[in-house]
Tab-separated table of C-alpha atoms and ligand atoms in Angstrom:
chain	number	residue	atom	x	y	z
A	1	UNK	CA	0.000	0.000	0.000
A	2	UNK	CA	1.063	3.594	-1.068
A	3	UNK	CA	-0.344	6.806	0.541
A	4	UNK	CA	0.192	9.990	-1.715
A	5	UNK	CA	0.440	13.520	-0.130
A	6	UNK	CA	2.444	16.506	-0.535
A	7	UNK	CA	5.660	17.166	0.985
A	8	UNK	CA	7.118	20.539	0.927
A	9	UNK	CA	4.907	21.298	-2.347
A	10	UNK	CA	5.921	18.346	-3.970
A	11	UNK	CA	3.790	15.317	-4.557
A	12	UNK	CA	5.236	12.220	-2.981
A	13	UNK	CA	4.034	8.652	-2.570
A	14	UNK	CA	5.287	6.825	0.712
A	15	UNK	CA	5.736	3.184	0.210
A	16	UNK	CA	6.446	2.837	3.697
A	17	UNK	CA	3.342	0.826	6.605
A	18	UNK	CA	0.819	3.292	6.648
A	19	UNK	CA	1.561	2.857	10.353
A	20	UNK	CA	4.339	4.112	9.976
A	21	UNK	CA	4.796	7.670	11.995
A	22	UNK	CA	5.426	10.932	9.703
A	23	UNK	CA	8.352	11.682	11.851
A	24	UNK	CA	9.986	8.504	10.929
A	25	UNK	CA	9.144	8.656	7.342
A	26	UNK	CA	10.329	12.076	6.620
A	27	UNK	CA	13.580	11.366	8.459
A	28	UNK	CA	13.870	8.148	6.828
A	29	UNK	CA	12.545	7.590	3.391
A	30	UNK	CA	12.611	11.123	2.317
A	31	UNK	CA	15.546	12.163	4.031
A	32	UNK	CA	14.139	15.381	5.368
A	33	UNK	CA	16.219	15.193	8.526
A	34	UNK	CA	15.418	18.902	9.867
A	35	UNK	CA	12.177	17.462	11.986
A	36	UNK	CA	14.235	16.169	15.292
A	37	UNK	CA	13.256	13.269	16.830
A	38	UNK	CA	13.198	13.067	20.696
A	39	UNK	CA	10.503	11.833	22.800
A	40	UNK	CA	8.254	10.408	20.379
A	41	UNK	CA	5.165	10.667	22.833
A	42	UNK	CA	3.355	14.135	21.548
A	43	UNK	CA	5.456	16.027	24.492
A	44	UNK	CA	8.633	17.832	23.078
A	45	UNK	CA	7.696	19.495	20.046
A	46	UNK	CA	10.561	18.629	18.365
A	47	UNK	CA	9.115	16.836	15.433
A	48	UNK	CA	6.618	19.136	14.829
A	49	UNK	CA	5.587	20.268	10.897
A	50	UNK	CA	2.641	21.729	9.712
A	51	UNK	CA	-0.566	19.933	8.091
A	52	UNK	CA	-2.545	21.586	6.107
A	53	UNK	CA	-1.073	24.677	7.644
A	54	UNK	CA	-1.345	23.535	10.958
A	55	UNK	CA	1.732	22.700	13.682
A	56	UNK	CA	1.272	19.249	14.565
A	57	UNK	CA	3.261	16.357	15.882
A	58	UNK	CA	4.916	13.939	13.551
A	59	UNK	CA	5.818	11.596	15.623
A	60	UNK	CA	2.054	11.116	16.239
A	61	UNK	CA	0.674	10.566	12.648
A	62	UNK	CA	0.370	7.561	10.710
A	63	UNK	CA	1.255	8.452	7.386
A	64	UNK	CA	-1.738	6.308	6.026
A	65	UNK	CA	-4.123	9.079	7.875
A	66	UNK	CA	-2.035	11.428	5.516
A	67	UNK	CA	-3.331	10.567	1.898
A	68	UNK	CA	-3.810	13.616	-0.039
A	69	UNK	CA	-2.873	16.455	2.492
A	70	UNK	CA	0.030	18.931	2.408
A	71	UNK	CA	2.839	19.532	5.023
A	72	UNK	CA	5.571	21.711	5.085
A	73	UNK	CA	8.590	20.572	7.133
A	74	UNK	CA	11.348	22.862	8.514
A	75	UNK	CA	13.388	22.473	5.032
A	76	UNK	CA	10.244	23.806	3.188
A	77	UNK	CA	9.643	27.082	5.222
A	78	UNK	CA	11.525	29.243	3.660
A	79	UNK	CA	11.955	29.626	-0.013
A	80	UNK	CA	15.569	28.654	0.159
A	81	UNK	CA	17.124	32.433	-0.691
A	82	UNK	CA	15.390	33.913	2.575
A	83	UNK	CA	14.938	32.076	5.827
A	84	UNK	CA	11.468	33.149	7.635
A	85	UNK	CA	10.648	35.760	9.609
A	86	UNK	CA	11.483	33.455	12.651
A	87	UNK	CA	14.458	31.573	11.322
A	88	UNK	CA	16.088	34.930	10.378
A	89	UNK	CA	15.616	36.368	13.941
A	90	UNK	CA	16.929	33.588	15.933
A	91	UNK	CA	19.787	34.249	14.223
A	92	UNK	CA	19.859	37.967	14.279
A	93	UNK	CA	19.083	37.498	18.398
A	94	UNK	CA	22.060	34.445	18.952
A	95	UNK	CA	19.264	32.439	20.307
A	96	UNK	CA	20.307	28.734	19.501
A	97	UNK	CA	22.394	26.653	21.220
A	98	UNK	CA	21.977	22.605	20.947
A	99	UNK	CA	19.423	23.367	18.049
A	100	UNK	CA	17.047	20.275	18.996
A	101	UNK	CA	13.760	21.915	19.699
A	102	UNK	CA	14.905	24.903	17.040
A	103	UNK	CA	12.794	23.355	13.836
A	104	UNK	CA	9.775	22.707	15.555
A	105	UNK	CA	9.816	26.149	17.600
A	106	UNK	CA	10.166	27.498	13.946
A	107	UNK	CA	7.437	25.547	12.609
A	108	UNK	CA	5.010	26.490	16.116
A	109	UNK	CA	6.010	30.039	16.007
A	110	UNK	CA	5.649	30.448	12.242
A	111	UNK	CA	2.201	29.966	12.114
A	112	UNK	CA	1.446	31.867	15.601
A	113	UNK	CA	2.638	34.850	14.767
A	114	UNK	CA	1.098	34.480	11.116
A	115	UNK	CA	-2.479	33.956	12.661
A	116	UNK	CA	-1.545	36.280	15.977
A	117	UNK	CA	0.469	39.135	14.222
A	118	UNK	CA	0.331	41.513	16.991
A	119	UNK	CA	0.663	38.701	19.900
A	120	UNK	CA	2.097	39.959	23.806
A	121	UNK	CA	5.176	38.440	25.332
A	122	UNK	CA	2.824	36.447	27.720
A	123	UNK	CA	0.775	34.816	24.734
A	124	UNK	CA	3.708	33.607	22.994
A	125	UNK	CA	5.221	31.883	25.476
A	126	UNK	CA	1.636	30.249	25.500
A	127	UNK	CA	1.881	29.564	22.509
A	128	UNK	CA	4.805	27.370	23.015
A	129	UNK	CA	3.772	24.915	25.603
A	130	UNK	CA	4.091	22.324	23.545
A	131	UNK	CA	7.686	22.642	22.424
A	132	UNK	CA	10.547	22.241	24.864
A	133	UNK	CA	13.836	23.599	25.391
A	134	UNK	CA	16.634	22.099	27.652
A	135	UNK	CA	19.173	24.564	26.825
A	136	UNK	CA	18.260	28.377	26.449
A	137	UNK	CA	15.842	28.857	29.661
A	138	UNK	CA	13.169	30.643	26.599
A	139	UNK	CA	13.663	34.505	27.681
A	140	UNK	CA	15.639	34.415	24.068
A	141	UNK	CA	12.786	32.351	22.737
A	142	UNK	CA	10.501	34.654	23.435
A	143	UNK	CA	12.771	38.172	22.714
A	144	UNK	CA	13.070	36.725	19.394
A	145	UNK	CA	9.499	35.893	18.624
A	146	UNK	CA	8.659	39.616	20.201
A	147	UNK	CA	11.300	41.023	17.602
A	148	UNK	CA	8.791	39.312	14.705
A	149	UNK	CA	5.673	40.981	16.439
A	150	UNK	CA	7.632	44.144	16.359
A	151	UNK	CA	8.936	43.655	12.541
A	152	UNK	CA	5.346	42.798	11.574
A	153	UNK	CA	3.855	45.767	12.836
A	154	UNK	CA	6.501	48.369	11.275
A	155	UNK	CA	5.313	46.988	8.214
A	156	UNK	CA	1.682	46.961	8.532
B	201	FES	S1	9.295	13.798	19.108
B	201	FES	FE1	7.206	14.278	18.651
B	201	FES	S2	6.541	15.548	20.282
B	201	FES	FE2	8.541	14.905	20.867
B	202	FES	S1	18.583	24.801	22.204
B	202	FES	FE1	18.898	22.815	23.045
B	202	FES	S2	16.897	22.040	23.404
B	202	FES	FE2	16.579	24.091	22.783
């Protein structure tokens, strides 16, 4: 059995068990390495891409639940020449250290700040609940997201 979706805006067929989690299938058969893999329970946030345009948990999906949607991994956010918004200002604010939790704060912050454009300190670090950090103690996290908020409404 095949299940056919899109991956980054490509179509793709998985011949992979359609039991088979997304995390493990992007990291494996595709080779899209950038979604980390760490506790594999729906805790971390580590693995986390977005479906349909939504954050969500690879490590939780089956990829034969997947046939026919769309879902952007950390290698597809950006168009390649520039990073996004929140890739370019963790680097501009020397946030990352280990870098394990970085892809799927990208892909959780990304589509916040999208939907919540003009979001407070205290909502974004709501927002990230579900993705944890060992290393950095957030405050950068969060100064980084903020500097988004801030960029975002200069320009609007
Ligand atoms: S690896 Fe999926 S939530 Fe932690
Ligand atoms: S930078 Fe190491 S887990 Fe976040």
């Amino acid at each position: 059995m095949t299940t056919s979706l899109k991956i980054n805006g490509e179509e793709r067929i998985l011949t992979c068990d359609p039991r088979t989690a997304l995390l493990d299938a992007l990291r494996g058969e595709l080779r899209l390495t950038g979604t980390k893999d760490v506790c594999r329970e729906g805790f971390c946030g580590a693995c986390t891409v977005h479906v349909d345009g939504k954050p969500m948990s690879s490590c939780l999906l089956p990829v034969g639940k997947l046939e026919g949607r769309s879902i952007v991994t950390i290698e597809g956010i950006s168009d390649g020449a520039t990073l996004n918004a929140v890739q370019q200002a963790f680097i501009d604010e020397d946030v990352v250290q280990c870098g394990m939790c970085f892809p799927g704060m990208v892909m959780t912050l990304s589509t916040y700040l999208r939907d919540n454009p003009s979001a407070n300190r205290d909502a974004v670090k709501y927002a990230l609940v579900g993705n944890a950090c060992r290393c950095t103690g957030y405050e950068r996290i969060v100064d980084a997201a903020m500097s988004v908020v801030m960029a975002q409404e200069d320009a609007g």
